[in-house]
């Protein structure tokens, strides 16, 4: 069943948005016309990767905030000590 195959591909992409299956789909999409299944797979890649990046950024922010709290320093001093310009 074709739908079952596409569903397995989507599951693999969601499991690892930059993994082997995702890269293979990306290669195929480079030469495919942007409609139908190609468009749907492209959207899955884009959204899954955006979601992964957003989650990773949020995790880094939580970790930095925890380190800031543990340090007892103010934001500017903490930023200075880790070599990041304070905003």
Coordinates of N, CA and C in Angstrom, one line a residue:
X1 N 0.8 -1.2 0.0 CA 0.0 0.0 0.0 C 0.9 1.2 0.0
X2 N 0.7 2.1 -1.0 CA 1.5 3.3 -1.1 C 1.4 4.2 0.1
X3 N 0.2 4.4 0.6 CA 0.0 5.3 1.8 C 0.9 4.8 3.0
X4 N 0.9 3.5 3.2 CA 1.7 2.9 4.3 C 3.2 3.2 4.1
X5 N 3.7 3.2 2.8 CA 5.1 3.5 2.6 C 5.4 4.9 2.9
X6 N 4.5 5.9 2.4 CA 4.7 7.3 2.7 C 4.6 7.6 4.2
X7 N 3.7 6.9 4.9 CA 3.7 7.0 6.3 C 4.9 6.6 7.0
X8 N 5.5 5.5 6.6 CA 6.8 5.0 7.2 C 7.9 6.0 6.9
X9 N 7.9 6.6 5.7 CA 8.9 7.6 5.4 C 8.7 8.9 6.3
X10 N 7.5 9.3 6.5 CA 7.2 10.5 7.4 C 7.7 10.1 8.8
X11 N 7.4 9.0 9.3 CA 7.8 8.6 10.6 C 9.4 8.6 10.7
X12 N 10.1 8.1 9.7 CA 11.5 8.2 9.7 C 12.1 9.6 9.7
X13 N 11.4 10.5 9.0 CA 11.8 11.9 8.9 C 11.6 12.5 10.3
X14 N 10.5 12.3 10.9 CA 10.2 12.9 12.2 C 11.1 12.3 13.2
X15 N 11.5 11.1 13.1 CA 12.4 10.5 14.1 C 13.8 11.2 14.0
X16 N 14.3 11.5 12.8 CA 15.6 12.1 12.6 C 15.5 13.0 11.3
X17 N 15.2 14.3 11.5 CA 15.0 15.2 10.4 C 16.2 15.5 9.6
X18 N 17.4 15.1 10.1 CA 18.6 15.3 9.3 C 19.3 14.0 9.0
X19 N 18.5 12.9 9.2 CA 19.1 11.5 9.0 C 19.1 11.1 7.6
X20 N 19.5 9.8 7.4 CA 19.6 9.2 6.1 C 18.4 9.3 5.3
X21 N 17.2 8.9 5.8 CA 16.0 8.9 5.0 C 15.6 10.4 4.7
X22 N 15.8 11.3 5.6 CA 15.5 12.7 5.3 C 16.4 13.2 4.2
X23 N 17.6 12.9 4.3 CA 18.6 13.3 3.2 C 18.2 12.7 1.9
X24 N 17.8 11.5 1.9 CA 17.5 10.9 0.6 C 16.2 11.5 0.0
X25 N 15.2 11.8 0.9 CA 14.0 12.5 0.4 C 14.4 13.8 -0.1
X26 N 15.2 14.5 0.6 CA 15.7 15.9 0.2 C 16.3 15.8 -1.2
X27 N 17.1 14.8 -1.5 CA 17.8 14.7 -2.8 C 16.7 14.4 -3.9
X28 N 15.8 13.6 -3.6 CA 14.7 13.4 -4.6 C 13.9 14.6 -4.9
X29 N 13.6 15.4 -3.8 CA 12.8 16.6 -4.0 C 13.5 17.7 -4.8
X30 N 14.9 17.6 -4.8 CA 15.6 18.6 -5.6 C 15.2 18.6 -7.1
X31 N 14.8 17.4 -7.6 CA 14.5 17.3 -9.0 C 13.0 17.1 -9.2
X32 N 12.2 17.0 -8.2 CA 10.8 16.7 -8.3 C 10.0 18.0 -8.5
X33 N 8.9 17.8 -9.1 CA 8.0 19.0 -9.3 C 7.3 19.2 -8.0
X34 N 7.1 20.5 -7.7 CA 6.6 20.9 -6.3 C 5.0 20.8 -6.2
X35 N 4.5 19.6 -6.4 CA 3.1 19.4 -6.1 C 2.8 17.9 -5.7
X36 N 1.7 17.7 -5.2 CA 1.3 16.3 -4.8 C 2.2 15.8 -3.6
X37 N 2.6 14.6 -3.7 CA 3.4 14.0 -2.6 C 4.7 14.7 -2.4
X38 N 5.3 15.2 -3.5 CA 6.6 16.0 -3.4 C 6.4 17.2 -2.5
X39 N 5.3 17.9 -2.7 CA 5.1 19.1 -1.9 C 4.8 18.7 -0.4
X40 N 4.1 17.6 -0.2 CA 3.8 17.2 1.1 C 5.0 16.8 1.8
X41 N 5.9 16.0 1.1 CA 7.2 15.6 1.8 C 8.1 16.8 2.1
X42 N 8.1 17.8 1.2 CA 8.8 19.0 1.4 C 8.4 19.7 2.7
X43 N 7.1 19.8 2.8 CA 6.5 20.4 4.0 C 6.8 19.6 5.3
X44 N 6.8 18.3 5.2 CA 7.2 17.5 6.4 C 8.6 17.8 6.7
X45 N 9.5 17.8 5.8 CA 10.9 18.1 6.0 C 11.1 19.5 6.7
X46 N 10.5 20.5 6.1 CA 10.7 21.8 6.6 C 10.1 22.0 8.0
X47 N 8.9 21.5 8.2 CA 8.3 21.7 9.5 C 9.0 20.9 10.6
X48 N 9.4 19.6 10.2 CA 10.0 18.8 11.2 C 11.4 19.4 11.6
X49 N 12.1 19.9 10.6 CA 13.4 20.5 10.9 C 13.2 21.8 11.7
X50 N 12.3 22.6 11.4 CA 12.0 23.8 12.2 C 11.7 23.5 13.6
X51 N 10.9 22.5 13.8 CA 10.4 22.0 15.1 C 11.7 21.6 15.9
X52 N 12.5 20.8 15.3 CA 13.7 20.3 16.0 C 14.6 21.5 16.4
X53 N 14.8 22.4 15.5 CA 15.7 23.5 15.8 C 15.1 24.4 16.9
X54 N 13.8 24.6 16.9 CA 13.1 25.4 17.9 C 13.3 24.6 19.3
X55 N 13.1 23.3 19.3 CA 13.3 22.6 20.5 C 14.7 22.6 21.0
X56 N 15.7 22.5 20.1 CA 17.1 22.6 20.6 C 17.4 24.0 21.1
X57 N 16.9 25.0 20.5 CA 17.1 26.4 21.0 C 16.5 26.6 22.4
X58 N 15.3 26.1 22.6 CA 14.7 26.2 23.9 C 15.4 25.4 24.9
X59 N 16.0 24.2 24.6 CA 16.7 23.4 25.5 C 18.0 24.2 25.9
X60 N 18.7 24.8 24.9 CA 19.9 25.5 25.2 C 19.6 26.7 26.1
X61 N 18.5 27.4 25.8 CA 18.1 28.6 26.6 C 17.8 28.1 28.1
X62 N 17.1 27.0 28.3 CA 16.9 26.5 29.6 C 18.2 26.2 30.3
X63 N 19.1 25.6 29.6 CA 20.4 25.2 30.2 C 21.2 26.4 30.6
X64 N 21.2 27.4 29.7 CA 22.0 28.7 30.0 C 21.3 29.4 31.2
X65 N 20.0 29.4 31.2 CA 19.3 30.1 32.3 C 19.6 29.4 33.7
X66 N 19.7 28.0 33.7 CA 20.0 27.3 34.9 C 21.5 27.6 35.3
X67 N 22.4 27.7 34.4 CA 23.8 28.0 34.7 C 23.9 29.4 35.2
X68 N 23.1 30.3 34.7 CA 23.1 31.7 35.1 C 22.6 31.8 36.6
X69 N 21.5 31.1 36.9 CA 21.0 31.0 38.2 C 22.0 30.4 39.2
X70 N 22.6 29.3 38.8 CA 23.6 28.7 39.7 C 24.8 29.5 39.9
X71 N 25.2 30.4 39.0 CA 26.4 31.2 39.1 C 26.3 32.3 40.1
X72 N 25.0 32.8 40.3 CA 24.8 33.9 41.2 C 25.2 35.2 40.6
X73 N 25.6 35.2 39.4 CA 26.0 36.5 38.7 C 24.8 37.1 38.1
X74 N 25.0 38.4 37.8 CA 24.0 39.1 37.0 C 24.1 38.7 35.5
X75 N 23.1 39.1 34.7 CA 23.2 38.7 33.3 C 24.4 39.2 32.6
X76 N 24.7 40.5 32.8 CA 25.8 41.2 32.1 C 27.1 40.5 32.5
X77 N 27.3 40.3 33.8 CA 28.6 39.7 34.3 C 28.7 38.2 33.8
X78 N 27.6 37.5 33.8 CA 27.6 36.1 33.3 C 28.0 36.1 31.8
X79 N 27.4 37.0 31.0 CA 27.6 37.0 29.6 C 29.1 37.4 29.4
X80 N 29.6 38.3 30.1 CA 31.0 38.8 30.0 C 32.0 37.6 30.2
X81 N 31.7 36.8 31.3 CA 32.6 35.7 31.6 C 32.6 34.6 30.7
X82 N 31.5 34.4 30.0 CA 31.4 33.3 29.0 C 31.8 33.8 27.6
X83 N 32.1 35.1 27.5 CA 32.5 35.7 26.2 C 31.4 36.0 25.2
X84 N 30.3 36.3 25.8 CA 29.1 36.7 24.9 C 28.7 38.1 25.2
X85 N 28.6 39.0 24.2 CA 28.2 40.3 24.5 C 26.8 40.4 25.1
X86 N 26.6 41.1 26.1 CA 25.3 41.3 26.8 C 24.4 42.1 25.9
X87 N 23.1 41.7 25.8 CA 22.2 42.5 25.0 C 21.3 43.3 25.9

